[in-house]
Coordinates of C-alpha atoms and ligand atoms in Angstrom, one line a residue:
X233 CA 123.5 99.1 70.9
X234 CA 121.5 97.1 74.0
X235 CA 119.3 100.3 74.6
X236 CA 118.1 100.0 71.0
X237 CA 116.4 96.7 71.3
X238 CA 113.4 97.1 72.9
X239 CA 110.7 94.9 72.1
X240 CA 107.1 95.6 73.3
X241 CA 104.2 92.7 73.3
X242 CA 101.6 94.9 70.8
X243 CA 98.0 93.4 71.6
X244 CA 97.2 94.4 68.1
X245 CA 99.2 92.2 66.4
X246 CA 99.3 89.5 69.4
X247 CA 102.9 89.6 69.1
X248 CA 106.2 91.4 70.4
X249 CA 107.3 93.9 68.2
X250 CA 110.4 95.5 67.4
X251 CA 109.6 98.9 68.8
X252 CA 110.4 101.6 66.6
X253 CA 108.9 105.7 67.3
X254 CA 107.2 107.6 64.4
X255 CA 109.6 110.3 64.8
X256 CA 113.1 109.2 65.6
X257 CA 113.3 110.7 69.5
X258 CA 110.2 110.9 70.1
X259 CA 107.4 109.1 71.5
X260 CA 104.1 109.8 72.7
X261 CA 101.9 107.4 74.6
X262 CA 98.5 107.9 75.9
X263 CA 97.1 105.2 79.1
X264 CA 93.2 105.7 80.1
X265 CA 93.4 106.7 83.5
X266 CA 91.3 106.4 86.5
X267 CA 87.2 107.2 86.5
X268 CA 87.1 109.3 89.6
X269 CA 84.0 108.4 91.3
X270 CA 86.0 107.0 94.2
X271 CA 89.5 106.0 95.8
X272 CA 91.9 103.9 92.7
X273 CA 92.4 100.3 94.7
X274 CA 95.8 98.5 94.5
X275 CA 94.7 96.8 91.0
X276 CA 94.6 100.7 89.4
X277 CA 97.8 101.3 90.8
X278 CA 99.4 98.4 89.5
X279 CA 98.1 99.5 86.1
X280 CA 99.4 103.2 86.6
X281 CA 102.9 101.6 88.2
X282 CA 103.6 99.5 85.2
X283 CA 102.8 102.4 82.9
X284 CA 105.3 104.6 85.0
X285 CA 107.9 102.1 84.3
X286 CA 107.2 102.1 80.3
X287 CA 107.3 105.3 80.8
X288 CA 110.2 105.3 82.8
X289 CA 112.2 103.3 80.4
X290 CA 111.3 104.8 76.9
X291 CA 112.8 108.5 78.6
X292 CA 116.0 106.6 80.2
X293 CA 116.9 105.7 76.5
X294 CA 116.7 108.9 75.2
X295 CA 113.2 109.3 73.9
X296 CA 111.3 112.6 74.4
X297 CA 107.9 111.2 75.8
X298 CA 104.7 113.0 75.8
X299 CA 102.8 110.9 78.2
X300 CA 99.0 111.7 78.4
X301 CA 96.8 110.0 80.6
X302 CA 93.2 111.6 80.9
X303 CA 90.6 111.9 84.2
X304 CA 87.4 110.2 83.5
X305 CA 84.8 112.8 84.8
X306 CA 81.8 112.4 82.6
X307 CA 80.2 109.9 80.3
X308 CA 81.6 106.2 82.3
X309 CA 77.6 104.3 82.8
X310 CA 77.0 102.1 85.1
X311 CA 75.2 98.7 83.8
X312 CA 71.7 100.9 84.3
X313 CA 72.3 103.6 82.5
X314 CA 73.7 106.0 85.6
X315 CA 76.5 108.3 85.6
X316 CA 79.3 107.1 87.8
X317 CA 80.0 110.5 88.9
X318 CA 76.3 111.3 89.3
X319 CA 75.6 108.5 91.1
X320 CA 78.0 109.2 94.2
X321 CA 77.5 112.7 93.8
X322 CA 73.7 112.0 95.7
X323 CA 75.3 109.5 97.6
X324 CA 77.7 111.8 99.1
X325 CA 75.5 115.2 98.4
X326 CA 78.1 116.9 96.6
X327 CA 78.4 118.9 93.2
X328 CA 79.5 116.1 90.8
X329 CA 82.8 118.3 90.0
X330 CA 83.6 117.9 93.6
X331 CA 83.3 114.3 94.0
X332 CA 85.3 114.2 90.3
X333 CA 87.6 117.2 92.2
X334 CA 88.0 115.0 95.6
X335 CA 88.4 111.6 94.0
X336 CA 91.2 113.4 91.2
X337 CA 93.1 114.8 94.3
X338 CA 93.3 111.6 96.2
X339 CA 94.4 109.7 93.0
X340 CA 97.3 111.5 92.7
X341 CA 98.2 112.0 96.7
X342 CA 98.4 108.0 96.2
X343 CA 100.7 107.5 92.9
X344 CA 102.8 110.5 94.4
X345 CA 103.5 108.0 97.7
X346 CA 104.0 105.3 95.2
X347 CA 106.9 107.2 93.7
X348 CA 104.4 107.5 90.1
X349 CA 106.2 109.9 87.6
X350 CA 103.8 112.8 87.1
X351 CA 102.2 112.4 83.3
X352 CA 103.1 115.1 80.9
X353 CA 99.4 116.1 80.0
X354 CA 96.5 114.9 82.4
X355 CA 93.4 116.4 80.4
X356 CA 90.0 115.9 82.0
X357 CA 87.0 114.2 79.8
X358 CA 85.2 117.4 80.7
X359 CA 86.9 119.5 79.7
X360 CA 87.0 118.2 76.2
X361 CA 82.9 118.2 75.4
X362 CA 83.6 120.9 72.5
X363 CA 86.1 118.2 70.9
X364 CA 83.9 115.3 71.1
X365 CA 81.5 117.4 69.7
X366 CA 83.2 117.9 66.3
X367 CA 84.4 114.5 66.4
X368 CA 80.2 113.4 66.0
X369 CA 80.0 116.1 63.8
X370 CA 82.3 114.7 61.3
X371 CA 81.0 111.2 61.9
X372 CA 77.6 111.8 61.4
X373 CA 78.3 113.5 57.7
X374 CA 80.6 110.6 56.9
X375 CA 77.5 108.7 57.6
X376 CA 79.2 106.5 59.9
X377 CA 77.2 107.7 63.1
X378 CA 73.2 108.4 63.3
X379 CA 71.0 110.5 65.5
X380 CA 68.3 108.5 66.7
X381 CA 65.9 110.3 69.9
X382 CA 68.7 113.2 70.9
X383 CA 71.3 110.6 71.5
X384 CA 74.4 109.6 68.3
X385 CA 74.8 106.5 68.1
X386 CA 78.2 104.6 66.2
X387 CA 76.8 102.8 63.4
X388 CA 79.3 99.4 63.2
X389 CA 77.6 97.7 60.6
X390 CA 78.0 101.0 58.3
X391 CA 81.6 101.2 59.2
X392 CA 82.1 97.5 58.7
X393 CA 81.4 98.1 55.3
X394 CA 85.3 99.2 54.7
X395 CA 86.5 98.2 58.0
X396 CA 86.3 95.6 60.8
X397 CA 84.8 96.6 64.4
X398 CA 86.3 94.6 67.3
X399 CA 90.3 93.9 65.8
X400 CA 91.6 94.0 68.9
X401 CA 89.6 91.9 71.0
X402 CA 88.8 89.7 67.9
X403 CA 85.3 89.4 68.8
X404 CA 82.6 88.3 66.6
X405 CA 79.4 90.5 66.1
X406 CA 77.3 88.0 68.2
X407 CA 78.9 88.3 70.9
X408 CA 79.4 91.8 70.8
X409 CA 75.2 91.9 70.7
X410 CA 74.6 90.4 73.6
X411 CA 77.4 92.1 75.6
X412 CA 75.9 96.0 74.0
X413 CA 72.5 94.4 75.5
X414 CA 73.6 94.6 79.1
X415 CA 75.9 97.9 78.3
X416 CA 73.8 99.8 76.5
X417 CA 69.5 99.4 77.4
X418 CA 68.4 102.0 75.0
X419 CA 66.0 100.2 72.3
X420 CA 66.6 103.7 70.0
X421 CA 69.1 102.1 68.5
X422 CA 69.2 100.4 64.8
X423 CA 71.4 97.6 66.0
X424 CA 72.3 96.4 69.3
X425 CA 76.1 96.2 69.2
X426 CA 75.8 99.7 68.1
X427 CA 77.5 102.5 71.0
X428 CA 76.7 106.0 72.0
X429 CA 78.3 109.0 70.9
X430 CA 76.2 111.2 72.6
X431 CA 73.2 110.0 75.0
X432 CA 70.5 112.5 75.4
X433 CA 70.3 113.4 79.0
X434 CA 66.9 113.9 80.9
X435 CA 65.9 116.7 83.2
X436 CA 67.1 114.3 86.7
X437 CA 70.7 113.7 85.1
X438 CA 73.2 116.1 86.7
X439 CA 76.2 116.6 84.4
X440 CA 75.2 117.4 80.8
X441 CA 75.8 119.8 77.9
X442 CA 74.1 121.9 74.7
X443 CA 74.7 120.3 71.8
X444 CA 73.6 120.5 68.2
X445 CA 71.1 117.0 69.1
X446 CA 69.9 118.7 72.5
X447 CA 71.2 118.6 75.9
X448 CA 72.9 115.6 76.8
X449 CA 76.6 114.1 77.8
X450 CA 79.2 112.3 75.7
X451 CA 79.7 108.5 75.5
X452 CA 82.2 107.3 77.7
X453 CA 85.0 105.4 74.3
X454 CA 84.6 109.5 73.1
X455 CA 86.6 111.2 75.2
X456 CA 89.9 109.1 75.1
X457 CA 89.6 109.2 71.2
X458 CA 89.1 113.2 71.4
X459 CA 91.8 113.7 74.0
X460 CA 94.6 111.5 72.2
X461 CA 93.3 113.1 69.0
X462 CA 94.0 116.3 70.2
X463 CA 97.5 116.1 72.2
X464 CA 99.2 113.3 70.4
X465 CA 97.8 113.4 66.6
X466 CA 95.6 111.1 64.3
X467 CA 98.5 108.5 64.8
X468 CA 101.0 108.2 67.5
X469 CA 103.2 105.5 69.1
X470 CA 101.2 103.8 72.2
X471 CA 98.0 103.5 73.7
X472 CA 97.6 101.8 77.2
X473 CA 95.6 100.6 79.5
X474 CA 94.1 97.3 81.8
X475 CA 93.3 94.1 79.7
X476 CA 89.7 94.9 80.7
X477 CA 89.2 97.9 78.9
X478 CA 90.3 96.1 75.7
X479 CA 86.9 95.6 75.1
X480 CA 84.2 97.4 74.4
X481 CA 86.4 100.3 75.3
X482 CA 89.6 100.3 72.8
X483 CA 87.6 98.4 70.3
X484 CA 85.3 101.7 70.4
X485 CA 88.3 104.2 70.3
X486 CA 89.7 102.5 67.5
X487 CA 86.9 102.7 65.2
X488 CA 85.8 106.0 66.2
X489 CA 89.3 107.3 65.5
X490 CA 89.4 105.0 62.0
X491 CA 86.3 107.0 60.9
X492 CA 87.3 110.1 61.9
X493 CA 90.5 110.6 61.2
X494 CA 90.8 107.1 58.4
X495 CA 93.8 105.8 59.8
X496 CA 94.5 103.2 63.1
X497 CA 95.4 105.6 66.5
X498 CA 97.9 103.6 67.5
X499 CA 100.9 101.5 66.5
X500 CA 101.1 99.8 69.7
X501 CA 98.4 98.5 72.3
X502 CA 99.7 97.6 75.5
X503 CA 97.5 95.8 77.9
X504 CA 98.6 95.0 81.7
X505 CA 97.0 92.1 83.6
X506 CA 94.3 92.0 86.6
X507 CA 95.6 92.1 89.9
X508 CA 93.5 89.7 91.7
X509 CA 92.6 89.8 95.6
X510 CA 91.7 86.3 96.5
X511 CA 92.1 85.0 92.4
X512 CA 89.2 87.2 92.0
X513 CA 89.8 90.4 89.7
X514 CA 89.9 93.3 92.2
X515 CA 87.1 95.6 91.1
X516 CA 85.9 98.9 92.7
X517 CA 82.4 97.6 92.0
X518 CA 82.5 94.5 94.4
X519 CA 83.8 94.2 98.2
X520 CA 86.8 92.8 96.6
X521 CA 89.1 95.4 96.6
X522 CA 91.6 96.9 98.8
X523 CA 92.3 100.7 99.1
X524 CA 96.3 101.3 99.0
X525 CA 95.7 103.2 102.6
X526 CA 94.1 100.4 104.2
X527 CA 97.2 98.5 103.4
X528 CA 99.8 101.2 104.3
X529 CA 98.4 101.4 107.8
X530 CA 97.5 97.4 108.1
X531 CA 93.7 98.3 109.2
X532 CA 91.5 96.4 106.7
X533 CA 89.8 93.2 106.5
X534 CA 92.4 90.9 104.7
X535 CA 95.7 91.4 106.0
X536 CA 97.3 91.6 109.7
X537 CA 100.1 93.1 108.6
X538 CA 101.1 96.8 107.2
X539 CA 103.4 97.2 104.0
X540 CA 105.3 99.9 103.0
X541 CA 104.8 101.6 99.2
X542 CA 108.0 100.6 98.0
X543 CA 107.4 97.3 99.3
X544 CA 103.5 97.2 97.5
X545 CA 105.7 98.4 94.3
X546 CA 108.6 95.8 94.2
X547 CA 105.7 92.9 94.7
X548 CA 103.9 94.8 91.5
X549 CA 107.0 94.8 89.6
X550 CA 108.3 91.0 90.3
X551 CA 105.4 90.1 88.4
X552 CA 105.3 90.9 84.5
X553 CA 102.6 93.3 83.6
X554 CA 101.2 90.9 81.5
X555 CA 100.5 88.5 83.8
X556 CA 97.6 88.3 86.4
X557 CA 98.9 88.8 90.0
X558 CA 97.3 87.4 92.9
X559 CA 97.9 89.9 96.5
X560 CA 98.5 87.9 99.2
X561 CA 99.6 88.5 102.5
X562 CA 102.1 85.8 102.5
X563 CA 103.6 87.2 98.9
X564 CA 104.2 90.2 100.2
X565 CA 106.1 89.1 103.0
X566 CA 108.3 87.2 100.4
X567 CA 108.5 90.5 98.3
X568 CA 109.6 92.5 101.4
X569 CA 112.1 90.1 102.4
X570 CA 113.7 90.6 98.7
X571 CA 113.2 94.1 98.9
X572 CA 115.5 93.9 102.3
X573 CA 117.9 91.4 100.5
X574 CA 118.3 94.3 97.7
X575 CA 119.3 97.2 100.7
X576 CA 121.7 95.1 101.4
X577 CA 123.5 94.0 98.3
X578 CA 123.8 97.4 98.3
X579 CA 125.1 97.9 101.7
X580 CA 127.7 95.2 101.5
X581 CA 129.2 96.9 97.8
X582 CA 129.1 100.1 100.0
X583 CA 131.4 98.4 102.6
X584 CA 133.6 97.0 100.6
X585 CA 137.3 99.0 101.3
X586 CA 137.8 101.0 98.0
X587 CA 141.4 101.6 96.6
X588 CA 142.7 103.9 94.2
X589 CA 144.0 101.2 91.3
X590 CA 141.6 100.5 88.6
X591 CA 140.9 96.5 87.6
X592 CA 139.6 96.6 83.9
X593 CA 138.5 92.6 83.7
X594 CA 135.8 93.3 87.0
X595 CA 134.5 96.8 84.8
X596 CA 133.7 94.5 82.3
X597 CA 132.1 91.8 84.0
X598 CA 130.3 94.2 85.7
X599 CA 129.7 95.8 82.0
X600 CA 128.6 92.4 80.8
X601 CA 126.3 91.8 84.1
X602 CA 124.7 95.3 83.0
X603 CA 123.8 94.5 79.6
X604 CA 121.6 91.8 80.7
X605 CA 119.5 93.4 83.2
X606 CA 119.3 96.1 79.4
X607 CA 118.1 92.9 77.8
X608 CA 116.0 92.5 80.4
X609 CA 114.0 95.3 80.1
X610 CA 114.0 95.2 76.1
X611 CA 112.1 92.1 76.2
X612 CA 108.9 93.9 76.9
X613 CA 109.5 96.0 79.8
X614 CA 110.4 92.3 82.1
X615 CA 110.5 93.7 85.4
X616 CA 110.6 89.9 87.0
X617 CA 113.5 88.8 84.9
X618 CA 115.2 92.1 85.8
X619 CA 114.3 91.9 89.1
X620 CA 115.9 88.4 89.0
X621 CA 119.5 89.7 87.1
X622 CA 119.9 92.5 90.3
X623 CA 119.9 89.1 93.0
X624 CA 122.6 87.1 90.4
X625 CA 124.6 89.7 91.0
X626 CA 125.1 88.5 94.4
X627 CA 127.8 86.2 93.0
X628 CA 130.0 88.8 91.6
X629 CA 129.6 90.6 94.9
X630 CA 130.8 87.5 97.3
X631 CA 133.8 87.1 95.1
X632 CA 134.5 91.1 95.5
X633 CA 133.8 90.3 99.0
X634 CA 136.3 88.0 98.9
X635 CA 139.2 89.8 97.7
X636 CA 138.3 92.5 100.1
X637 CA 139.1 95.6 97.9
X638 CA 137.6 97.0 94.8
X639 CA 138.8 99.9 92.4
X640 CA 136.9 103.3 93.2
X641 CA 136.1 103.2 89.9
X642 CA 134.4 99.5 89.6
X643 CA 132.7 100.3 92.9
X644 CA 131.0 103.7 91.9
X645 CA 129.9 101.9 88.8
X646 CA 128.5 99.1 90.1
X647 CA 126.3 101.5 92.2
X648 CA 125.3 103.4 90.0
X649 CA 123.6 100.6 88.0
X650 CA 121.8 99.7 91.2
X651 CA 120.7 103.3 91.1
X652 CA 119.7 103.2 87.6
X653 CA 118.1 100.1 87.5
X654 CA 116.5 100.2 91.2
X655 CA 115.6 103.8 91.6
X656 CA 115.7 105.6 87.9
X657 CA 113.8 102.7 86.4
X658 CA 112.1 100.4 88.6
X659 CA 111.1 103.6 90.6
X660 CA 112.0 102.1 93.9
X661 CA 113.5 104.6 96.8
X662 CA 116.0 103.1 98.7
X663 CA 118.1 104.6 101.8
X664 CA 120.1 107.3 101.3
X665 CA 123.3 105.4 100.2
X666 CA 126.2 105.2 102.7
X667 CA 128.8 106.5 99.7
X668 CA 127.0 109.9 100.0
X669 CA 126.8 110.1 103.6
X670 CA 130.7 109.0 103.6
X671 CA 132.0 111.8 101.1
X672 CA 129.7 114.1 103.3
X673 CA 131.5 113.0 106.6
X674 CA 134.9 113.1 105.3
X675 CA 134.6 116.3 104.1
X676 CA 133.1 118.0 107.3
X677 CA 136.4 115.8 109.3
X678 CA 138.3 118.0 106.3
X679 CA 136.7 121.3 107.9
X680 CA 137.3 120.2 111.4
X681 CA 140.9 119.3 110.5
X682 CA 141.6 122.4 108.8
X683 CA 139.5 124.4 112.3
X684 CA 142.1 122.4 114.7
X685 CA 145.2 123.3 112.3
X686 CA 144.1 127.1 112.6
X687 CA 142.9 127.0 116.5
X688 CA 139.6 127.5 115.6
X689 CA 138.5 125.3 118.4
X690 CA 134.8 126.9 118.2
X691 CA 134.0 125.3 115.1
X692 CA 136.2 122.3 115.7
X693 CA 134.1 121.5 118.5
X694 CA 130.7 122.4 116.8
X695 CA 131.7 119.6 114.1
X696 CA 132.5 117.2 116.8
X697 CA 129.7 117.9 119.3
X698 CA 126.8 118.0 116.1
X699 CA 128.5 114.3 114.5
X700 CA 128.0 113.1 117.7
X701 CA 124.6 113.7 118.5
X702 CA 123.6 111.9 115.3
X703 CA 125.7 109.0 116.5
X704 CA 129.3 109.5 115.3
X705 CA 131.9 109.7 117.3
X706 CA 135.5 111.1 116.7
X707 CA 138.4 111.3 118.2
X708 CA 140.9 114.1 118.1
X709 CA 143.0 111.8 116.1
X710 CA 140.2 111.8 113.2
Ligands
AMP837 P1 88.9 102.7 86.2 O1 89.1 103.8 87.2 O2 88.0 101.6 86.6 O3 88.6 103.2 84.8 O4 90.3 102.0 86.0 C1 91.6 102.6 85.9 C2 92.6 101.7 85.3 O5 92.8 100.6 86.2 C3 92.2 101.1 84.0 O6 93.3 101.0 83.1 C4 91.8 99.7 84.4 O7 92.0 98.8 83.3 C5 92.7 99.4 85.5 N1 92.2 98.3 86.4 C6 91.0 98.2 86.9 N2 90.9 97.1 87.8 C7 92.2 96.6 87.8 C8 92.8 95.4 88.4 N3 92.1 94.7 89.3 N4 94.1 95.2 88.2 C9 94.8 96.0 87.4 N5 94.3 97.1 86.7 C10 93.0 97.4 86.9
ZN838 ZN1 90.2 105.4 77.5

């Protein structure tokens, strides 16, 4: 059957995979989520959009998905040494839990206007410090982790003794040293590549914890590997996140999770691309970034010209997830034109006079026409090439068009594979559709008959009078 086809690109094996659930119904996926230090830019939301439509999908064919995607409160360094969290928590002279409190609520205010499913679990890193804990625990007695000063430290060349650090990203050790260099400045550690477990925290740093190796704060690759440990198992089905956390990030999960628990998290990795503002990677660290607000209302320093959410989300979505995407004003005004083309494909199947007789050859080319756009989304969630199907359908539409009639039941199915496809999937929202609004209508002209019949002129006239304030007029004929 076409919805049991689905292929997903796996960045651990660099190839697409047949996709196929641990447990027969269910799936469970956990996507890093946002460090909350300050506003998520466009580039996070296209992360946590494409997500939403993976996740989106794997429900629509009949999978029970636990979706976990964690808060980054604690534990994510800047180059020197700071606390994200910490840091802006002077800046702005609040409690670090209300700039991780302020930053969580505002993530979520934005993904809710960008029509973002909610995730079924959304643990916070700081909430999880006991977890992490017994994860260094059992690390340190498997002697694949070392206490060196009040801070743990991962110990790759001890765990490269039975397993490979760095399978994802496919880096080499020497590379990996002289990136840990600039990461990680402590010199209490036996090798440089090696990462923190648990950094020792001294008496200026704000957020820290007891622990059995002093007071201190967890490393920031702990907390996903606790967290996903702890809702979705030792393995489960898929682990997410931007291409730029592949490394040192999910290199760091992995092994931790390989030493702790001896097998690999996840079956699947699934990276999205960098949106890029300018081809430069949008990044909350630079000036190159734009705030989903500032482009809602049209006041910021790129663009003269305000977009809508749904219009930001079909621009994400006409790009695969896998490829960079570069924002441009002049894109999105392509992308909102489409978007207007799609209203009224739908409008014009709307309008299309309806009769009673069913035609069995147009259900099945509109059957046939559905399958694709299926196909499309089994080849690795291709939102583009989907994207692209909806527009062919344009063809079948003129030649409806043509005719002038189409069976009420080839017309209700034909829409509702736009609503599938468009709103169930793709996550777009579209108009109220004139088919509802019609039913509604003739069913009040129903009541206002039936008033008339019985001399109820009261609410005969009500009917009337209220229809035509919202601009519909009838007759007494009607
Ligand atoms: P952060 O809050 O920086 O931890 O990022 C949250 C998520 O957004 C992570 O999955 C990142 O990989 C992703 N991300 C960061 N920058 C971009 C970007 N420019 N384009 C797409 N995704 C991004
Ligand atoms: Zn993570």
């Amino acid at each position: 059957m076409v919805l049991e086809r689905l292929h997903i690109y796996n960045s651990l094996s660099n190839s697409k995979e047949k996709f196929k659930s641990l447990r027969k119904g269910y799936v469970g996926m956990y996507v890093c989520g946002p460090t909350v230090y300050s506003d998520v830019h466009l580039g996070n939301c296209r992360t946590f959009i494409s997500f939403d439509v993976i996740y989106r999908y794997l429900k629509y064919i009949g999978n029970n998905v636990r979706y976990v995607r964690n808060i980054t409160d604690v534990g994510h360094l800047e180059d020197t040494g700071e606390d994200k969290i910490s840091k802006k928590a002077k800046v702005e002279k609040l409690e670090p839990m209300e700039i991780a409190q302020k930053y969580t609520n505002s993530f979520k205010e934005t993904l809710k206007k960008f029509n973002v499913l909610d995730p079924s679990i959304e643990p916070i890193a700081s909430g999880h410090i006991t977890e992490q804990i017994l994860i260094i625990e059992d690390l340190l007695k498997k002697d694949l982790a070392y206490e060196s000063n009040g801070s743990v430290y991962f110990d790759i060349r001890k765990y490269n003794m039975t397993n490979s650090y760095g399978v994802l990203s496919g880096r080499d050790l020497k590379k990996i040293k002289s990136n840990s260099r600039k990461l990680d400045s402590q010199d209490d550690k036996k090798n440089e590549y090696d990462f923190a477990l648990w950094k020792k925290a001294d008496k200026k740093h704000l957020m820290k914890w007891t622990s059995p190796w002093g007071i201190g704060f967890p490393g920031w690759h702990l907390e996903c590997t606790a967290m996903s440990n702890k809702y979705l198992g030792d393995e489960f089905d898929i682990h997410g996140g931007g291409i730029d956390l592949k490394f040192p990030h999910h290199d760091c999960e992995i092994a931790q999770a390989v030493g702790y628990t001896g097998k690999q998290p996840a079956k699947f990795w699934i990276h999205t691309n960098m949106l890029t503002l300018n081809n430069k990677k949008m990044s909350k660290s630079t000036d190159n970034n734009l705030l989903p607000n500032e482009l809602f209302s049209g006041e910021n320093d790129f663009f003269s010209k305000s977009f809508s959410p749904n219009v930001i989300r079909f621009f994400f979505l006409q790009a695969h997830y896998r490829n960079e995407l570069d924002i441009s004003e002049a894109a999105l005004i392509a992308s909102e034109k489409g978007f207007v083309r799609l209203m009224d494909m739908i409008e014009r199947i709307e309008n299309i006079k309806s009769i009673k007789n069913n035609n069995d050859k147009l259900l099945g080319l509109i059957k046939d026409w559905e399958n694709k756009c299926f196909e499309c989304l089994n080849d690795d969630f291709n939102t583009p090439m989907l994207i692209a199907e909806i527009f062919n359908s344009s063809k079948l539409i003129n030649d409806i068009e043509n005719k002038g009639e189409i069976g009420e039941r080839e017309k209700n199915y034909f829409l509702n594979i736009f609503d599938t496809f468009l709103n169930k999937l793709l996550g777009l929202t579209f108009k109220k559709t004139n088919s509802q609004n019609d039913l509604i209508l003739s069913i009040l002209i129903k009541v206002r008959n039936q008033a008339r019949k019985d001399k109820n002129f009261e609410i005969s006239d009500k009917i009337r009078d209220e229809l035509n304030q919202i601009g519909i007029k009838l007759n007494d004929n009607d």
